[in-house]
PDB file of C-alpha atoms and ligand atoms in Angstrom:
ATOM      1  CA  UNK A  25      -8.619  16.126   2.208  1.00 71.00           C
ATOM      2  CA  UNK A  26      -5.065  15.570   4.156  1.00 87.00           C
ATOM      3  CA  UNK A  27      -3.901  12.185   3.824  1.00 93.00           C
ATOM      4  CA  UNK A  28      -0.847  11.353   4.352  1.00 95.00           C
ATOM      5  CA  UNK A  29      -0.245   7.719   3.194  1.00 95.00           C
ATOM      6  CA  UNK A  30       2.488   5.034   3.759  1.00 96.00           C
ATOM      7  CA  UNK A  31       3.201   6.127  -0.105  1.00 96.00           C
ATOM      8  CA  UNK A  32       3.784   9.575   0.934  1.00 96.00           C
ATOM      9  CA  UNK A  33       5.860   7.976   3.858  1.00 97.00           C
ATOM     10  CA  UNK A  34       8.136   6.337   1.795  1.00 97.00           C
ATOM     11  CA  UNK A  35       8.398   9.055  -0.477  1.00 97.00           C
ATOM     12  CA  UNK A  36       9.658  11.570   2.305  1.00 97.00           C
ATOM     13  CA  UNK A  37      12.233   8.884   3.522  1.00 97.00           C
ATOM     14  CA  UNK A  38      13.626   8.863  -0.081  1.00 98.00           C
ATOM     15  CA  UNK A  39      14.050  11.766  -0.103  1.00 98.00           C
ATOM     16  CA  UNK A  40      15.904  11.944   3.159  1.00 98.00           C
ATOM     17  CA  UNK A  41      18.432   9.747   2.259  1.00 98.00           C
ATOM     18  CA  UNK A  42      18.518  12.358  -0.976  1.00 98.00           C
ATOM     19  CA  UNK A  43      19.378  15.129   1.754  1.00 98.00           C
ATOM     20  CA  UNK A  44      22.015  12.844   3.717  1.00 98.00           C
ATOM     21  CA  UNK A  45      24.131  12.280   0.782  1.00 98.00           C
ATOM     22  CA  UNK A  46      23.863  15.570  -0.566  1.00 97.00           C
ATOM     23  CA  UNK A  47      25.520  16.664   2.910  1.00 97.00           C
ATOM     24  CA  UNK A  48      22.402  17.568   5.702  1.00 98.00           C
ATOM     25  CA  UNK A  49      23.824  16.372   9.128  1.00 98.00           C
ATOM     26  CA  UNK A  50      21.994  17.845  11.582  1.00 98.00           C
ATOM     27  CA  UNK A  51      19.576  14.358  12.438  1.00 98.00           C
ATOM     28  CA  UNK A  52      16.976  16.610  14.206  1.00 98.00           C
ATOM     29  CA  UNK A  53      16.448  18.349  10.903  1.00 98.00           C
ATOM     30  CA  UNK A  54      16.270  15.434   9.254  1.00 98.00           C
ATOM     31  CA  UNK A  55      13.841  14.162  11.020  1.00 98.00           C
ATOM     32  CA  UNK A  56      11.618  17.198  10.672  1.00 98.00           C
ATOM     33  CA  UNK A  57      11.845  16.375   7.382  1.00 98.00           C
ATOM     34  CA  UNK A  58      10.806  12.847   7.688  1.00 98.00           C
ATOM     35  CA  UNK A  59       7.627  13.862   9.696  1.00 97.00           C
ATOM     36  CA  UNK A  60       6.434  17.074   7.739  1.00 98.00           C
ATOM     37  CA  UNK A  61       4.243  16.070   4.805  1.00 98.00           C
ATOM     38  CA  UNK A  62       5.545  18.319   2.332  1.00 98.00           C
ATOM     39  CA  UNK A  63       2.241  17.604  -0.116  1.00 97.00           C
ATOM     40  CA  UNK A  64       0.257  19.427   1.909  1.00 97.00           C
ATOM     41  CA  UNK A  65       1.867  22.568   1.028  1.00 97.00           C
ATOM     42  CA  UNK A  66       2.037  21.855  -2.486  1.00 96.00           C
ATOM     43  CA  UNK A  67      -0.070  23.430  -5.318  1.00 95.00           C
ATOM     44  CA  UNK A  68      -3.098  19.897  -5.428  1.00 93.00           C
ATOM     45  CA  UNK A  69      -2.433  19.015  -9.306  1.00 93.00           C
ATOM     46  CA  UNK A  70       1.086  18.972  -8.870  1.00 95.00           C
ATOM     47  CA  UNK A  71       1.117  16.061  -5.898  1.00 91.00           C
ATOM     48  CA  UNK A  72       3.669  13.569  -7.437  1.00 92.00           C
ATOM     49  CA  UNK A  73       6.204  15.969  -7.424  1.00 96.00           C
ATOM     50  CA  UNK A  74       6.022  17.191  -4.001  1.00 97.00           C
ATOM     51  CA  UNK A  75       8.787  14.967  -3.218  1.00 97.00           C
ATOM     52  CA  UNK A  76      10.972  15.607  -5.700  1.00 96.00           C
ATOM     53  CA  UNK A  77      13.997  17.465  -4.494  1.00 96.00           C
ATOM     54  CA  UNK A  78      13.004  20.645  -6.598  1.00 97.00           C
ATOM     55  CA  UNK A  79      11.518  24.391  -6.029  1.00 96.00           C
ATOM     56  CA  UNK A  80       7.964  24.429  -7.469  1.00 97.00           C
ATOM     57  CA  UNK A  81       5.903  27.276  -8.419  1.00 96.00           C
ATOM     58  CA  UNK A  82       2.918  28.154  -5.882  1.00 96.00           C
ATOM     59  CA  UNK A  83       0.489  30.607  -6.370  1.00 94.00           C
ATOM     60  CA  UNK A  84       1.193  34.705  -6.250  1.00 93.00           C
ATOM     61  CA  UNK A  85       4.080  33.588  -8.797  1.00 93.00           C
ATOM     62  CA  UNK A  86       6.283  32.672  -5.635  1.00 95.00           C
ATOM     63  CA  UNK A  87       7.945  28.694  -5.014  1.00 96.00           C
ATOM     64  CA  UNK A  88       8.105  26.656  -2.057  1.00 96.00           C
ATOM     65  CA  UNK A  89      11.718  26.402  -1.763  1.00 96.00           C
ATOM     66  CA  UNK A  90      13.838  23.384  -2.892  1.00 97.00           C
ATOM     67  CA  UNK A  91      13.890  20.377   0.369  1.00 98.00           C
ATOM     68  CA  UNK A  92      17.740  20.505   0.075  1.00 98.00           C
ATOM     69  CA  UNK A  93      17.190  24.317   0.387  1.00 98.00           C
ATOM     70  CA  UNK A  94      14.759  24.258   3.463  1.00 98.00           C
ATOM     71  CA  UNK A  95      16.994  21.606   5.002  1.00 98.00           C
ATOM     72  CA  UNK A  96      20.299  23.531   4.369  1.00 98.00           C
ATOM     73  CA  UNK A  97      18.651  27.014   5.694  1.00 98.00           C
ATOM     74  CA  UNK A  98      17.452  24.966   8.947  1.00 98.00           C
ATOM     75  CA  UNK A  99      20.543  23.318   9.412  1.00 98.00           C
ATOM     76  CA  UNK A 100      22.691  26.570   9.743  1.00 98.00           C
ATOM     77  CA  UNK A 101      19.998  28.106  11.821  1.00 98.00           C
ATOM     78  CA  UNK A 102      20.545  25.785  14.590  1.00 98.00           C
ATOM     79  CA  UNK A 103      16.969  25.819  16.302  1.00 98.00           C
ATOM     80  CA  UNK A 104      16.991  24.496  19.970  1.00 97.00           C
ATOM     81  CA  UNK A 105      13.698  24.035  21.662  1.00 97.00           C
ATOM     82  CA  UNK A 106      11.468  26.780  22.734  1.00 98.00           C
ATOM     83  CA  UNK A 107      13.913  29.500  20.245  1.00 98.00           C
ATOM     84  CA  UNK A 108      11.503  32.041  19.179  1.00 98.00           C
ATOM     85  CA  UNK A 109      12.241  31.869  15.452  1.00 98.00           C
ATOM     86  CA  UNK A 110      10.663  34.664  12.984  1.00 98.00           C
ATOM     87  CA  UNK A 111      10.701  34.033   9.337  1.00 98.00           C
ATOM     88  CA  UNK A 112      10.328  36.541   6.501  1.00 98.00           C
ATOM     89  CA  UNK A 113       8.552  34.844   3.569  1.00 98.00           C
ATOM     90  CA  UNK A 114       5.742  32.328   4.298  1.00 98.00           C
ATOM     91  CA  UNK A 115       5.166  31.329   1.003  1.00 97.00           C
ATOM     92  CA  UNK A 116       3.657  27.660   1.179  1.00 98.00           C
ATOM     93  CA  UNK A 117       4.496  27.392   5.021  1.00 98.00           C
ATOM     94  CA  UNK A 118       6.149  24.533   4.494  1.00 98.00           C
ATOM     95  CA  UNK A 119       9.493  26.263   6.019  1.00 98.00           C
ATOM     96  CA  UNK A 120       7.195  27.508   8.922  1.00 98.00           C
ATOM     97  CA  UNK A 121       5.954  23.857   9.463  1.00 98.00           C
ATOM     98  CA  UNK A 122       9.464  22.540   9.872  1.00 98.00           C
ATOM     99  CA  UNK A 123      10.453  25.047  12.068  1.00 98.00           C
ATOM    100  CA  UNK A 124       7.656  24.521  14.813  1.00 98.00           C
ATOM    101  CA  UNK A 125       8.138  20.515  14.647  1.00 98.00           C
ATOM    102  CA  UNK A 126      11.548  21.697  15.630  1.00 98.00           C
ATOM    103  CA  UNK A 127       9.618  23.158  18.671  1.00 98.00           C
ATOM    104  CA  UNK A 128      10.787  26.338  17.846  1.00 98.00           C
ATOM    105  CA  UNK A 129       8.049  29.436  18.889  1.00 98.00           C
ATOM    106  CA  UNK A 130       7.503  30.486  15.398  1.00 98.00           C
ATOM    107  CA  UNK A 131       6.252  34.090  13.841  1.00 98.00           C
ATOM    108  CA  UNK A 132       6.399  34.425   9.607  1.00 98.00           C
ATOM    109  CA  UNK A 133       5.587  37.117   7.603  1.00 98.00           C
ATOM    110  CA  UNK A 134       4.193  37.174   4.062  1.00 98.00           C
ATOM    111  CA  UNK A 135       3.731  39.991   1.597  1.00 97.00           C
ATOM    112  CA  UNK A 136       1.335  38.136  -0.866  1.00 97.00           C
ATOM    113  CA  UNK A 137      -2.072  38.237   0.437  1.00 97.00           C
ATOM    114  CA  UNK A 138      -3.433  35.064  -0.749  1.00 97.00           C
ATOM    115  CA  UNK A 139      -0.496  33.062   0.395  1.00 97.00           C
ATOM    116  CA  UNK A 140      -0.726  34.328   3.667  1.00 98.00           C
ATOM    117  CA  UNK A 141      -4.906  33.443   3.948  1.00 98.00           C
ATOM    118  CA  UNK A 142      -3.572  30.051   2.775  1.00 97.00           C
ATOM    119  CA  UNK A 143      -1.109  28.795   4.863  1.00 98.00           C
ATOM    120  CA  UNK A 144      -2.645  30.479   7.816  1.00 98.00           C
ATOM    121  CA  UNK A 145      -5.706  27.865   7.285  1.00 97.00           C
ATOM    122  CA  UNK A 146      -3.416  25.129   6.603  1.00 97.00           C
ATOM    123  CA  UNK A 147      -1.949  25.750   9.879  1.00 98.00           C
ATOM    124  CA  UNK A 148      -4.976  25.625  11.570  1.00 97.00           C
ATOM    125  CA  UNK A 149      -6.156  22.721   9.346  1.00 96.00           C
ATOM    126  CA  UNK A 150      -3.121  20.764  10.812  1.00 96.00           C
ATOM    127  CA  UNK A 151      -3.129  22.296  14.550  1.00 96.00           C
ATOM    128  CA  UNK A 152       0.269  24.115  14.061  1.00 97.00           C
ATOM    129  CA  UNK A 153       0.233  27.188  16.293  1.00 98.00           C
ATOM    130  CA  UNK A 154       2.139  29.459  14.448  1.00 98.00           C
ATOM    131  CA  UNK A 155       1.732  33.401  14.291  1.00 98.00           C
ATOM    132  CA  UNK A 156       1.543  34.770  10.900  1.00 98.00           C
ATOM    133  CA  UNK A 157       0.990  38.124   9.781  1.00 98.00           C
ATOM    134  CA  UNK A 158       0.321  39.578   6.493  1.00 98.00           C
ATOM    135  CA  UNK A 159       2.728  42.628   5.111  1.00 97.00           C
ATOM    136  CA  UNK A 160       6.116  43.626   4.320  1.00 97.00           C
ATOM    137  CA  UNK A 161       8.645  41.571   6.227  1.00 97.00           C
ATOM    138  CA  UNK A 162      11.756  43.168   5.126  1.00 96.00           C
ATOM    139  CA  UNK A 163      12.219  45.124   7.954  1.00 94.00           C
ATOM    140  CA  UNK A 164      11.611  42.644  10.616  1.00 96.00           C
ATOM    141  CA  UNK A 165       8.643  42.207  13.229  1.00 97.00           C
ATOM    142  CA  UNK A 166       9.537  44.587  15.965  1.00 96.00           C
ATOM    143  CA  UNK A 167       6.397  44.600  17.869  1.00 96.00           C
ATOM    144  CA  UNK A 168       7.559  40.723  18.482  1.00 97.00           C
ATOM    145  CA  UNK A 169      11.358  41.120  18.548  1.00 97.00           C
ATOM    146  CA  UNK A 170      13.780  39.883  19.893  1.00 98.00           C
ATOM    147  CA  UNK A 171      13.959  36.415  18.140  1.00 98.00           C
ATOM    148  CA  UNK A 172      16.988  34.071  18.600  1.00 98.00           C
ATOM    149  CA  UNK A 173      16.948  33.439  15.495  1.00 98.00           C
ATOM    150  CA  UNK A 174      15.798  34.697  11.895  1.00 98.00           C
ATOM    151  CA  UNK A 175      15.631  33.235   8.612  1.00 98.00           C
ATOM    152  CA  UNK A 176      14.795  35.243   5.342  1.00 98.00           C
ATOM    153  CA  UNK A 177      13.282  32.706   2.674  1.00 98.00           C
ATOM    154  CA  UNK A 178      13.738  35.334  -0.084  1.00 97.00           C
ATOM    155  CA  UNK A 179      16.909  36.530  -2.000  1.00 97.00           C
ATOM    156  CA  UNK A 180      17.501  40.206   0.309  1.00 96.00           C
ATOM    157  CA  UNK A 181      19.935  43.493  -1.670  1.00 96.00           C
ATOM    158  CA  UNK A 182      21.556  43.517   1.853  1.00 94.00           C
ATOM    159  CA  UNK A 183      21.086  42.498   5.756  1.00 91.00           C
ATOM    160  CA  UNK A 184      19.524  45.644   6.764  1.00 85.00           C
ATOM    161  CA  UNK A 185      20.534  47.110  10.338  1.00 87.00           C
ATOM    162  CA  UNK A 186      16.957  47.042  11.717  1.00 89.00           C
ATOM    163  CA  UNK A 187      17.089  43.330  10.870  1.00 93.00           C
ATOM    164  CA  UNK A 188      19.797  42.436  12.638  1.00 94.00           C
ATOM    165  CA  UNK A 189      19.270  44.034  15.464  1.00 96.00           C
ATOM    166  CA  UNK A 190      15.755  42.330  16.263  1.00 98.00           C
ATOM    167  CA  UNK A 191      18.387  39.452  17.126  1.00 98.00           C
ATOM    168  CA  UNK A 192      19.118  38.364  20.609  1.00 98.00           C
ATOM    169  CA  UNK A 193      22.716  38.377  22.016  1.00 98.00           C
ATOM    170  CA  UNK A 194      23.816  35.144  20.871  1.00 97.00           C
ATOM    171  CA  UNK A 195      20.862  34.457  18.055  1.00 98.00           C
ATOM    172  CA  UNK A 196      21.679  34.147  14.377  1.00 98.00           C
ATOM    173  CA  UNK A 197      20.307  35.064  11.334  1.00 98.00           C
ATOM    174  CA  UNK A 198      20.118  33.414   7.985  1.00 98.00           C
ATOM    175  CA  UNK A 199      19.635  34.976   4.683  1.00 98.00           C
ATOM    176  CA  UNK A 200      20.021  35.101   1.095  1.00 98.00           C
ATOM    177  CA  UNK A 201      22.177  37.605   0.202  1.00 97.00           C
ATOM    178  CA  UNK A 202      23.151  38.957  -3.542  1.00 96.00           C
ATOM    179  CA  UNK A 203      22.234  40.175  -6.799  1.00 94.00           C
ATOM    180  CA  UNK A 204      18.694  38.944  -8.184  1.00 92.00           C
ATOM    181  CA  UNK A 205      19.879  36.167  -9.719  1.00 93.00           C
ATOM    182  CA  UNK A 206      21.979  34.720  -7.496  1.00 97.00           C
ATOM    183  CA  UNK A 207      22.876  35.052  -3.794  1.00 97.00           C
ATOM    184  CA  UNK A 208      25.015  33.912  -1.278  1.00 98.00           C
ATOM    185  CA  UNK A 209      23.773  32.054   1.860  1.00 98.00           C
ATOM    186  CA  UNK A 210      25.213  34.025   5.107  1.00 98.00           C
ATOM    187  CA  UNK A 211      25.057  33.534   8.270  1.00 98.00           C
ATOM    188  CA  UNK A 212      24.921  36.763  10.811  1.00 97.00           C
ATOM    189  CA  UNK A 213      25.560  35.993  14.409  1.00 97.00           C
ATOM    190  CA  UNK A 214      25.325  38.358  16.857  1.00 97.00           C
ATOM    191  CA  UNK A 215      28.023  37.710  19.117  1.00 97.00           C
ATOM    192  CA  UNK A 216      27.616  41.347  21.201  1.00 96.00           C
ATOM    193  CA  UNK A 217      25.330  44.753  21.822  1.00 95.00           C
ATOM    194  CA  UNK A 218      27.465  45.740  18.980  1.00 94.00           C
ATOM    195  CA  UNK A 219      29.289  43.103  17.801  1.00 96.00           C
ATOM    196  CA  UNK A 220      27.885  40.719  14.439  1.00 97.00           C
ATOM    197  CA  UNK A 221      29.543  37.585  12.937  1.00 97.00           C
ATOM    198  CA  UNK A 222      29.175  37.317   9.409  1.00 97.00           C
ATOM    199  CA  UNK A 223      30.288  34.066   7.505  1.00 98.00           C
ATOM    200  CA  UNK A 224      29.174  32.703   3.749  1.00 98.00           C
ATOM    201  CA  UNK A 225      27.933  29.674   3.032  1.00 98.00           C
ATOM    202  CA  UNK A 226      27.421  28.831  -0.599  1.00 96.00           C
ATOM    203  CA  UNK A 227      25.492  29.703  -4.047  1.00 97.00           C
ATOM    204  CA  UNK A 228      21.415  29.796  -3.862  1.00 97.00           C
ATOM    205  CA  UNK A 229      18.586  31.281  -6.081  1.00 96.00           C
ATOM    206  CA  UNK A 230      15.543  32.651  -4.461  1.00 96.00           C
ATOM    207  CA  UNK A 231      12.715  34.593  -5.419  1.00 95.00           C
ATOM    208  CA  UNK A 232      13.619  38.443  -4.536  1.00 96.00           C
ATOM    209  CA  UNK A 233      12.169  39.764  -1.367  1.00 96.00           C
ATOM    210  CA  UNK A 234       9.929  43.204  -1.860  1.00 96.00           C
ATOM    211  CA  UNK A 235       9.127  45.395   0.061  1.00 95.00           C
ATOM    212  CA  UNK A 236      11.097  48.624   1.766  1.00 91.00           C
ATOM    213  CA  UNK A 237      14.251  46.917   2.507  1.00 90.00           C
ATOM    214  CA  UNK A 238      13.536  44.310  -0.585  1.00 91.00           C
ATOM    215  CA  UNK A 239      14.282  44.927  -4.269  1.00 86.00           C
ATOM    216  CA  UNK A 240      11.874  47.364  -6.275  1.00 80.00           C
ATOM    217  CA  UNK A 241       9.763  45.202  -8.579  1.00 69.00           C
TER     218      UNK A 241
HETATM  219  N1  SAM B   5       9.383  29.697   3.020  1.00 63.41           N
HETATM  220  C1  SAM B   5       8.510  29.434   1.912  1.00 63.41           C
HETATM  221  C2  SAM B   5       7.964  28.043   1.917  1.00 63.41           C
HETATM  222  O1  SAM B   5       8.319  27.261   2.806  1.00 63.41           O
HETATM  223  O2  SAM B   5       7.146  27.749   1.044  1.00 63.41           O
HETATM  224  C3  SAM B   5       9.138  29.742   0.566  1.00 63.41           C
HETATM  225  C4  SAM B   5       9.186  31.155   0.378  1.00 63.41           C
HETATM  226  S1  SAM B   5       9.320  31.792  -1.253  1.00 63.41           S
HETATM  227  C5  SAM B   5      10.849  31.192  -1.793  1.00 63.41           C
HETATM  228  C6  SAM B   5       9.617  33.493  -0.759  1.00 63.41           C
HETATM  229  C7  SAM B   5       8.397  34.169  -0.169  1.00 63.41           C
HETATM  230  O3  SAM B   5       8.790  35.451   0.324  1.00 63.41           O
HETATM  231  C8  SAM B   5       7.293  34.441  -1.204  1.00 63.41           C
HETATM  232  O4  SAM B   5       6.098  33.854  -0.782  1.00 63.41           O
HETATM  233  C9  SAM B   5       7.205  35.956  -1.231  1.00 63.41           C
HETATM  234  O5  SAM B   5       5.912  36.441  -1.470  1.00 63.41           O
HETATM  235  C10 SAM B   5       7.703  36.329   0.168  1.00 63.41           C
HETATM  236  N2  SAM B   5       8.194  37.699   0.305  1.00 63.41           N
HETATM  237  C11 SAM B   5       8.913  38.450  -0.588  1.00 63.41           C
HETATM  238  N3  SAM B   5       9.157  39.667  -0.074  1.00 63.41           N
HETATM  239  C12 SAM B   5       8.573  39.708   1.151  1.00 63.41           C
HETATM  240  C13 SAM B   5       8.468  40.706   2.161  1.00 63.41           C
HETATM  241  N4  SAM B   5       8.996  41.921   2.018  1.00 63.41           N
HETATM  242  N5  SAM B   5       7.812  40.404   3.287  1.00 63.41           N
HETATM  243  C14 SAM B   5       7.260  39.172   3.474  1.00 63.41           C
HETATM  244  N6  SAM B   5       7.314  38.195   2.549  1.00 63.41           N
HETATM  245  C15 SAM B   5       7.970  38.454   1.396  1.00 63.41           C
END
């Protein structure tokens, strides 16, 4: 059952503050945070932590990434109302979640089978329209493209070009980017038909993204 409990409540406020001082800003993500139940995409015997400000292992040996992670990511995405947002790595859906309370039109792509059956019922559970699809993400969703903005919740080799270019004029993209065990967080706007902004944006560990733009595991 989904209950989400003053407990719960409390728990998620905490951990805003958490986010605040660590250095999240942007209020509206903030907010998101305050209003997305975050157990509910948690593995069930593991509920107490759910609001601890800490990557936990879900099933298909992936994580739901760390709050101060999903919060950073969102921040430097900058989702306005009505963007049409496609993320690469479901996982939990947690990230997913956040982005459609943002009111973002969101599309997310997972590679692990049973994570994908699972948070496409949770989103139905909890009357999320989202659009999922199961398969390898790494090179984009260009049936659906172009999106004004993508985020890549695994750690990617490189931004490939196909990626990029499923980006509006004016959309950015937001990625891990590195070696597998640690990656830079960049930014990629794209500023012109053929014209990309590229800035860097701190030190982050992710689980590696697969697939045919991904790293061969
Ligand atoms: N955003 C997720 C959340 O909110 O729970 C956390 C994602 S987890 C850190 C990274 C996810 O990327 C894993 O579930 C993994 O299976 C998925 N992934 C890795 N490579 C992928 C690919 N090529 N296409 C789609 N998903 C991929």
């Amino acid at each position: 059952m989904l209950e989400d409990s003053y407990k719960h409540k409390g728990q998620r406020n905490q951990l805003v503050k958490q986010l605040k001082a660590e250095g999240i800003k942007s209020e509206k993500v903030l907010k998101a945070m305050a209003h997305v139940p975050r157990h509910f995409f948690f593995p069930p015997d593991f509920q107490e932590k759910a609001y601890d400000n800490i990557a936990f292992p879900i099933d298909g040996g992936q994580t739901i990434s760390q709050p101060f992670t999903v919060a950073f990511q969102t921040q430097l995405l900058d989702v306005s109302k009505g963007d049409k947002v496609l993320e690469i790595g479901t996982g939990s859906g947690y990230q997913a979640a956040i982005l459609k309370v943002l009111g973002a039109e969101v599309y997310t792509i997972e590679t692990v089978r049973e994570l994908y059956t699972s948070s496409q019922d949770l989103f139905k559970k909890l009357g999320l329209e989202i659009f999922s699809q199961y398969g390898d993400g790494s090179n984009g969703w260009t049936e659906k493209a172009p999106f004004d903005k993508i985020i890549l919740t695994a750690a990617a080799p490189t931004i490939n070009n196909s990626l990029a270019e499923q980006l509006k004029i004016g959309g950015r993209l937001v990625a891990p980017v590195g070696s597998r065990d640690v990656q830079k967080m960049i930014l990629v706007q794209r500023i012109g038909e053929n014209e990309y902004e590229r800035s860097t944006h701190g030190n982050f560990t992710f689980v590696p993204l697969t697939g045919s733009h991904g790293w061969k595991i």
